[in-house]
GROMACS .gro file of C-alpha atoms in nm:
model
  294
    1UNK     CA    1   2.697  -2.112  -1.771
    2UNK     CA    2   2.767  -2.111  -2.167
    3UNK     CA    3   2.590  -2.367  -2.370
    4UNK     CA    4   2.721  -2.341  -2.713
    5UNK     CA    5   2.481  -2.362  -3.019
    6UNK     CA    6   2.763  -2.469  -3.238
    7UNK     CA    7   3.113  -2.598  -3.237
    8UNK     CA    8   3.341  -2.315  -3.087
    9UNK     CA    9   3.465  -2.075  -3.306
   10UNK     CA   10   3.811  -2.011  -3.177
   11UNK     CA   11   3.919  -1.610  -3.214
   12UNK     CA   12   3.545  -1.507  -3.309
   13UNK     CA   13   3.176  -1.507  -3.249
   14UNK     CA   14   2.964  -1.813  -3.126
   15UNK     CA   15   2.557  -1.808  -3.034
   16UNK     CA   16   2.513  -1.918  -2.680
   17UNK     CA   17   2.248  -1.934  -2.383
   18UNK     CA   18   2.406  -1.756  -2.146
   19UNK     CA   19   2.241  -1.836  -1.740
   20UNK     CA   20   2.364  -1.778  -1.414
   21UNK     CA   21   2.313  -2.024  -1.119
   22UNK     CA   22   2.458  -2.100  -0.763
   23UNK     CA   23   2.742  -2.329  -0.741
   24UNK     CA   24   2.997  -2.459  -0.535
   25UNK     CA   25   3.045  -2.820  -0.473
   26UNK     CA   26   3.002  -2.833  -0.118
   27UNK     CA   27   2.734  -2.591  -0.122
   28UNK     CA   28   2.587  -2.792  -0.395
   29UNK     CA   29   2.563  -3.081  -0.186
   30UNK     CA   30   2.412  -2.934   0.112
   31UNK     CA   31   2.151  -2.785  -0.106
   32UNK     CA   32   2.057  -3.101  -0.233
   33UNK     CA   33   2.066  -3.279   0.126
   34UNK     CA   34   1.774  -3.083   0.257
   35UNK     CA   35   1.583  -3.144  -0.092
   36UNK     CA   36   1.600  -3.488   0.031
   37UNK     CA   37   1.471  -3.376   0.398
   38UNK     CA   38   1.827  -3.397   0.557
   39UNK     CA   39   1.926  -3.131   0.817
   40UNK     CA   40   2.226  -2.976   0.633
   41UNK     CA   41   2.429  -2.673   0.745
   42UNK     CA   42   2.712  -2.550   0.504
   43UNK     CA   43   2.999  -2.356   0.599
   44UNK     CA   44   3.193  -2.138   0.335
   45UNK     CA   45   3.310  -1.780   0.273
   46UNK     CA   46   3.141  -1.529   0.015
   47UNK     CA   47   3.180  -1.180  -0.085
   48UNK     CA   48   3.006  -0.834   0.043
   49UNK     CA   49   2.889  -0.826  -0.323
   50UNK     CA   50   2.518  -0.879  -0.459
   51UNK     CA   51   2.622  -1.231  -0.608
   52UNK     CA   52   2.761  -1.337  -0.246
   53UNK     CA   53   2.405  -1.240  -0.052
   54UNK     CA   54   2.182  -1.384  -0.317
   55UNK     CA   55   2.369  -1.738  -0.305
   56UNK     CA   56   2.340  -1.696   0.079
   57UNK     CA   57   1.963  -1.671   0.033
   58UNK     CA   58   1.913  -1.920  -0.217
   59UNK     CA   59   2.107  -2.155   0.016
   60UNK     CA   60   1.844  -2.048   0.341
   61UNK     CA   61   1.539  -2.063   0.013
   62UNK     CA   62   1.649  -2.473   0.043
   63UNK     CA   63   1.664  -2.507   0.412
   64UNK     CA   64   2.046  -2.531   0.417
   65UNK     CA   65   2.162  -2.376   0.761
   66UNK     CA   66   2.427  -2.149   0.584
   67UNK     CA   67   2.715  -2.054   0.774
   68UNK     CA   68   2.890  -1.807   0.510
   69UNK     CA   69   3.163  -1.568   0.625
   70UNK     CA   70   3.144  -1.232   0.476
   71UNK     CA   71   3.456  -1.119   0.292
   72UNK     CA   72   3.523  -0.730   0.226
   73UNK     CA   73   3.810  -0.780   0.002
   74UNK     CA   74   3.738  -1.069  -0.231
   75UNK     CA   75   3.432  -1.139  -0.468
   76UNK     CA   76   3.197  -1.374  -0.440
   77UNK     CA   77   3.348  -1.750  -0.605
   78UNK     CA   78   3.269  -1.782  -0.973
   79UNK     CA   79   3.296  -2.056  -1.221
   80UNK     CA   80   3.222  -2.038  -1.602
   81UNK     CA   81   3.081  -2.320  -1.724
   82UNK     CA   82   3.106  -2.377  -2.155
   83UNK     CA   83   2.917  -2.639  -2.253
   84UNK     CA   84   3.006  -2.726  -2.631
   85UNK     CA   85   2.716  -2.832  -2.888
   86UNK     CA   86   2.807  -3.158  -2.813
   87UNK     CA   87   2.738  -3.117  -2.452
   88UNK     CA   88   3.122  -3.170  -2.314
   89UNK     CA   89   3.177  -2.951  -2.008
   90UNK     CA   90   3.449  -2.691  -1.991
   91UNK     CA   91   3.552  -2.497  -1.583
   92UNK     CA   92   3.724  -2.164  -1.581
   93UNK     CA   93   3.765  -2.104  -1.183
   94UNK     CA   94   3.783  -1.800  -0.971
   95UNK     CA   95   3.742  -1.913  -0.610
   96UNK     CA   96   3.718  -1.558  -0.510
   97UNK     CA   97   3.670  -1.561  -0.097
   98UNK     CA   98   3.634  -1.952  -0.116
   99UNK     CA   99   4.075  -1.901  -0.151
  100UNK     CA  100   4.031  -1.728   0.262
  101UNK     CA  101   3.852  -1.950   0.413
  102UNK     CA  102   4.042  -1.922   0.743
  103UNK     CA  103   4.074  -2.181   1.073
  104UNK     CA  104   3.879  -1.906   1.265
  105UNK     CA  105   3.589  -1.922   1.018
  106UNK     CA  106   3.572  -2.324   1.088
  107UNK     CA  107   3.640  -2.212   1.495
  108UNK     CA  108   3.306  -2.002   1.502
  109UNK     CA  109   3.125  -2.305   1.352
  110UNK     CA  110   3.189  -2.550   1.680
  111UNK     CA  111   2.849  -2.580   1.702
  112UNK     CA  112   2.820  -2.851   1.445
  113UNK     CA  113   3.141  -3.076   1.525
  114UNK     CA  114   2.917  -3.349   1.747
  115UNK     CA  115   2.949  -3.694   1.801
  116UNK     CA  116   2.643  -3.858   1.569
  117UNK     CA  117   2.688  -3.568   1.311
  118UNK     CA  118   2.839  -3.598   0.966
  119UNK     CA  119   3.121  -3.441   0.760
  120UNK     CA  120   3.142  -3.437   0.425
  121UNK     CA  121   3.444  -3.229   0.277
  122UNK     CA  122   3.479  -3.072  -0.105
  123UNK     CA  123   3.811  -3.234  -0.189
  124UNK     CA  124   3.789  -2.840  -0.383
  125UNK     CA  125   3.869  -2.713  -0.035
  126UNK     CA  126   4.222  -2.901   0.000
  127UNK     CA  127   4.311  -2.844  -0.339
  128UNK     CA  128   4.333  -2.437  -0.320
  129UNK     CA  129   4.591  -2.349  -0.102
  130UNK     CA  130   4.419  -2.105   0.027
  131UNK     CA  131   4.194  -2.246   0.218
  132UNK     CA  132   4.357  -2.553   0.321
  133UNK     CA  133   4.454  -2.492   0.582
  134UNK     CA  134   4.090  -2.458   0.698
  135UNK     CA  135   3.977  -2.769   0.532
  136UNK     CA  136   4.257  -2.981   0.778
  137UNK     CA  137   4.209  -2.755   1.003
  138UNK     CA  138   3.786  -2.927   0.996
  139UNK     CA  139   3.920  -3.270   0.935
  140UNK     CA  140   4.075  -3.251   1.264
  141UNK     CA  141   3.783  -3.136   1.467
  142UNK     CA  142   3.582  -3.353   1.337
  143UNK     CA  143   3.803  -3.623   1.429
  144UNK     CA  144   3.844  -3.507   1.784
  145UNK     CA  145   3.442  -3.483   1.797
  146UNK     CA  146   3.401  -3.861   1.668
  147UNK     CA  147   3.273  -3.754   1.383
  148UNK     CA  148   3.192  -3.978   1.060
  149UNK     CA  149   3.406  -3.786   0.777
  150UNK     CA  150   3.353  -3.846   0.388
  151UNK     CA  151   3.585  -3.668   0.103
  152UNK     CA  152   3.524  -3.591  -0.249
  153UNK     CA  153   3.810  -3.522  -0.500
  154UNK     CA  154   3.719  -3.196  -0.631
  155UNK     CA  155   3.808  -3.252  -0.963
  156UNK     CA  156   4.065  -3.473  -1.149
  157UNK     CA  157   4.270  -3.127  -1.302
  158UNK     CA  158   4.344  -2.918  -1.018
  159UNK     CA  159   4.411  -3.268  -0.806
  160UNK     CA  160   4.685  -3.365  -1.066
  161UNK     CA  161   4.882  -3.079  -1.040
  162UNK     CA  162   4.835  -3.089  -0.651
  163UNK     CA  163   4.948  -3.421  -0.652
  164UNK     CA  164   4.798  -3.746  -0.507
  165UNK     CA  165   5.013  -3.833  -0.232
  166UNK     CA  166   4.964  -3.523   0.045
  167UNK     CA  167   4.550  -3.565  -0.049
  168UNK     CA  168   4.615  -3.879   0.054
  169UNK     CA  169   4.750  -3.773   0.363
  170UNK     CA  170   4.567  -3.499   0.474
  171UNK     CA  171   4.201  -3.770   0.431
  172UNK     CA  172   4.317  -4.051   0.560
  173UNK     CA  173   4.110  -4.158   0.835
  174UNK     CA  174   3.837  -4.054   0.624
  175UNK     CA  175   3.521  -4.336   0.663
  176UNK     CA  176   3.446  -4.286   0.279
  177UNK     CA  177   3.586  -4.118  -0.014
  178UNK     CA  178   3.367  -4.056  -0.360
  179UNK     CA  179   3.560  -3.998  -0.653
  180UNK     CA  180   3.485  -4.041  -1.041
  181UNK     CA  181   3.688  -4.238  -1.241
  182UNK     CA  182   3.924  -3.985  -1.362
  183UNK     CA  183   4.006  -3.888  -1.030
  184UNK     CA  184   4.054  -4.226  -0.871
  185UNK     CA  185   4.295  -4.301  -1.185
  186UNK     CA  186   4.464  -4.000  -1.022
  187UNK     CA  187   4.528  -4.103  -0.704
  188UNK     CA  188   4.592  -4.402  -0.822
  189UNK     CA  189   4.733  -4.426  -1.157
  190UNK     CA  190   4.495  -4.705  -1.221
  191UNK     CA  191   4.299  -4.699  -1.535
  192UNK     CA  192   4.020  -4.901  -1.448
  193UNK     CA  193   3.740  -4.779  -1.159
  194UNK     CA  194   3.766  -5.133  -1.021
  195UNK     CA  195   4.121  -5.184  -0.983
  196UNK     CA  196   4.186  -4.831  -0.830
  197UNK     CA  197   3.864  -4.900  -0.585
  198UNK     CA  198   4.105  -5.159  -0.433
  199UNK     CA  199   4.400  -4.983  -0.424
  200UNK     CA  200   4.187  -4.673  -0.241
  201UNK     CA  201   4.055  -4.900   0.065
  202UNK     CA  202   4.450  -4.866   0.166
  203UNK     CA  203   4.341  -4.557   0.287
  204UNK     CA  204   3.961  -4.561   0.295
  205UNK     CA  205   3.708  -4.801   0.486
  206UNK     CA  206   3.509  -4.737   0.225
  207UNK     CA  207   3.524  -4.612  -0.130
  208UNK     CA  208   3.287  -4.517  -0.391
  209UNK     CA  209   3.359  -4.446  -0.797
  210UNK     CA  210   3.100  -4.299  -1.014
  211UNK     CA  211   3.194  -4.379  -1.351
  212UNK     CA  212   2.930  -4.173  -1.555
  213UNK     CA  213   2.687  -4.370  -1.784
  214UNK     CA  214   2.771  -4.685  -1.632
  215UNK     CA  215   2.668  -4.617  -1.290
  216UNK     CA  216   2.878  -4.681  -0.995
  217UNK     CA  217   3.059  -4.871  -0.760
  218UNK     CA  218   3.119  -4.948  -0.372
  219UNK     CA  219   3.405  -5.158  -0.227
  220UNK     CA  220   3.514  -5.251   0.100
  221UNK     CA  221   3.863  -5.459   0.194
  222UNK     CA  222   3.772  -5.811   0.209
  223UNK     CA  223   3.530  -5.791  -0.048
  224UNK     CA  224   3.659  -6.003  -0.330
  225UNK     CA  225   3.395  -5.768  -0.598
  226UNK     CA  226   3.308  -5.410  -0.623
  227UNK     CA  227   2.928  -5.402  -0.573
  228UNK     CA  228   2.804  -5.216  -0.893
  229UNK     CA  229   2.501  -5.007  -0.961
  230UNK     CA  230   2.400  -4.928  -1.339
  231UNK     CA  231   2.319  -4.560  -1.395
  232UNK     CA  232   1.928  -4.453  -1.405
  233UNK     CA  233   1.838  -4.398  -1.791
  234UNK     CA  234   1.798  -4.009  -1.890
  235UNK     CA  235   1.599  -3.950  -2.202
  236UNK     CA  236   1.787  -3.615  -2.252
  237UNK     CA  237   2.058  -3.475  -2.067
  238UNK     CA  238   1.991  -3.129  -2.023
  239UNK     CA  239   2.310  -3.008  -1.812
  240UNK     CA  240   2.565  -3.251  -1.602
  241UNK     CA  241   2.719  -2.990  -1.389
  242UNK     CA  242   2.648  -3.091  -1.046
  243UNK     CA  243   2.564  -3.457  -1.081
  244UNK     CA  244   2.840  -3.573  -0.887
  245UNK     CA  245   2.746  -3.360  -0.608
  246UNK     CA  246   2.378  -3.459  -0.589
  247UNK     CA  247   2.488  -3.837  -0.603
  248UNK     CA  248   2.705  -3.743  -0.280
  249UNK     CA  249   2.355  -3.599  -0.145
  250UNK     CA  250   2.170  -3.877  -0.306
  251UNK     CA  251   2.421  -4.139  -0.141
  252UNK     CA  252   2.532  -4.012   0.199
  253UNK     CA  253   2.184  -3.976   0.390
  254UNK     CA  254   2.119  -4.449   0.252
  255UNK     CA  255   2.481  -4.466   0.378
  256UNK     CA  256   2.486  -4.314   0.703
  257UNK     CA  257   2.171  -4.527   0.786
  258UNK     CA  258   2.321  -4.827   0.770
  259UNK     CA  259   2.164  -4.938   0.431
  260UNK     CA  260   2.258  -5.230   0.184
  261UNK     CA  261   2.568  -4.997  -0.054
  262UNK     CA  262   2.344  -5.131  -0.347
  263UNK     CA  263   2.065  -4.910  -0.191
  264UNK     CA  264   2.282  -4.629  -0.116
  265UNK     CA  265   2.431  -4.619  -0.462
  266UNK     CA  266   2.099  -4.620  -0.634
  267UNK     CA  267   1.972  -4.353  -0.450
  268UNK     CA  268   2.268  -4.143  -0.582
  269UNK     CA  269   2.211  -4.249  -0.918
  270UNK     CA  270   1.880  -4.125  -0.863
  271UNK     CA  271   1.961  -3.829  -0.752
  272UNK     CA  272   2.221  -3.767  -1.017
  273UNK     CA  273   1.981  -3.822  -1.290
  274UNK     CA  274   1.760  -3.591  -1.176
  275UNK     CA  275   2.025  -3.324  -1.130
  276UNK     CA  276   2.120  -3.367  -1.506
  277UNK     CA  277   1.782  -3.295  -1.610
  278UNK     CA  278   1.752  -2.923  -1.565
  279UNK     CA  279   1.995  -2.633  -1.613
  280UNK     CA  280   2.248  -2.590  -1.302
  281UNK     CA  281   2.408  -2.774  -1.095
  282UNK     CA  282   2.114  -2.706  -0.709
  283UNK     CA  283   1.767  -2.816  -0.767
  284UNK     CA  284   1.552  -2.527  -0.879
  285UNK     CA  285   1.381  -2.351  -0.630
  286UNK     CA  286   1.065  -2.420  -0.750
  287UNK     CA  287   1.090  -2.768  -0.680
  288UNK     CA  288   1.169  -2.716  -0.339
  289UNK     CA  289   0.868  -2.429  -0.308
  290UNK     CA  290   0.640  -2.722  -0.447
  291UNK     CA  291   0.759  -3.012  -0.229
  292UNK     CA  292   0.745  -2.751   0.100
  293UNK     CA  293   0.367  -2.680  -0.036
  294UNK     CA  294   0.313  -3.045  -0.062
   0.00000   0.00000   0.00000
């Protein structure tokens, strides 16, 4: 992570605080799951590099039950986050061993596909071809298990070029799907959160928009309203990477129980807000060491 000091000088030298944290939406999301006291087990694919074993033991540092494959050809997943002076966020990708997730990798992972349990899948994991095949591959077992199955988008870039209509098809059946605005307008090609919230429930029970600084929204068919949620004030943002992810964790746990949306959406904004307060895109692990003392 990059967080320019001023605006970026383009074929020279600009000051920067240069940090390095875990990442990974999915992983992101577990990791904030059992900050909130949820049993959370993660299931991904790393390198047989020093950045690959210390994200697998920050992941067990938060309580996640991490199911990482060990890769002896491919580095461990990296993103480069620049963050301008003005605080927009730039992603350079390398998924690394996140591209080989493999079927098998999901097969030695049965364990977790019960009736009662919960799937939520990084929309990241459809979008690479390379391990797509893995991420249908999950959706389908967790089908067969009775499973209740939520999708993210990933991101809006990557899902554009991908296209909407096989994401589409490869979720559908999907209980919920949580999406910002950008990438509902996506797979939609509605410009407003509210109008492409309807379209979605074509293909979703249930879908949820986060649209940034103005909260977010829930909608069901046969609603004739989104319900909305206004976004919990932040007196400074300090980083957003990973907000989306902790309102999936902040969300999903509300949800599942059977809570009022308005409930469930708060408690994602909650979460989100916190997330945005400190640099990264997990909860420090100090936090965690504190609440596990407390």
């Amino acid at each position: 992570m990059a967080r320019a000091a001023f605006p970026l000088a383009k074929g020279s030298d600009t000051p920067a605080a240069v940090t390095t944290h875990g990442g990974g939406s999915g992983a992101n999301v577990a990791s904030w799951l059992a900050l909130e006291g949820v049993e959370a087990a993660f299931v991904g694919r790393r390198g047989s590099d020093i950045a690959g074993r210390n994200r697998d033991m920050e992941l067990m540092g938060y309580g996640v039950d991490a199911r990482l494959v060990m890769d002896q050809e491919r580095p461990t997943g990296t993103c480069v986050v620049l963050i301008t002076h003005k605080g927009d966020r730039t992603m350079l990708s390398d998924p690394g061993a996140n591209a080989a997730l493999l079927p098998e990798d999901i097969e030695r992972c049965r364990d977790l596909f019960n009736q009662g349990t919960h799937l939520h899948l990084s929309g990241y994991s459809l979008i690479n071809e390379g391990s797509r095949k893995a991420a249908i591959h999950t959706l389908e077992l967790a089908r067969k298990a009775q499973m209740s199955i939520s999708v993210d988008g990933g991101s809006s870039s990557p899902l554009k070029r991908m296209g909407a209509e096989p994401f589409l098809e490869w979720t559908q059946g999907a209980r919920l799907l949580v999406v910002n605005a950008t990438e509902a307008e996506v797979l939609t090609g509605r410009d407003t959160p509210d109008q492409a919230a309807k379209v979605l429930t074509a293909w979703y029970p249930q879908v949820v928009i986060m649209n940034g600084a103005d909260g977010a929204l829930w909608y069901t068919n046969g609603r004739p309203e989104p319900i909305t949620v206004a976004a919990e004030p932040v007196d400074k943002i300090i980083d957003g990477t990973g907000a989306g992810d902790a309102f999936v964790a902040g969300f999903l746990p509300v949800w599942l129980d059977g809570k009022p949306p308005t409930e469930a959406l708060t408690a994602g904004c909650r979460l989100a807000a916190r997330a945005m307060q400190h640099l990264g895109a997990r909860p420090t692990l100090d936090v965690v060491d504190n609440q596990i003392k407390n």
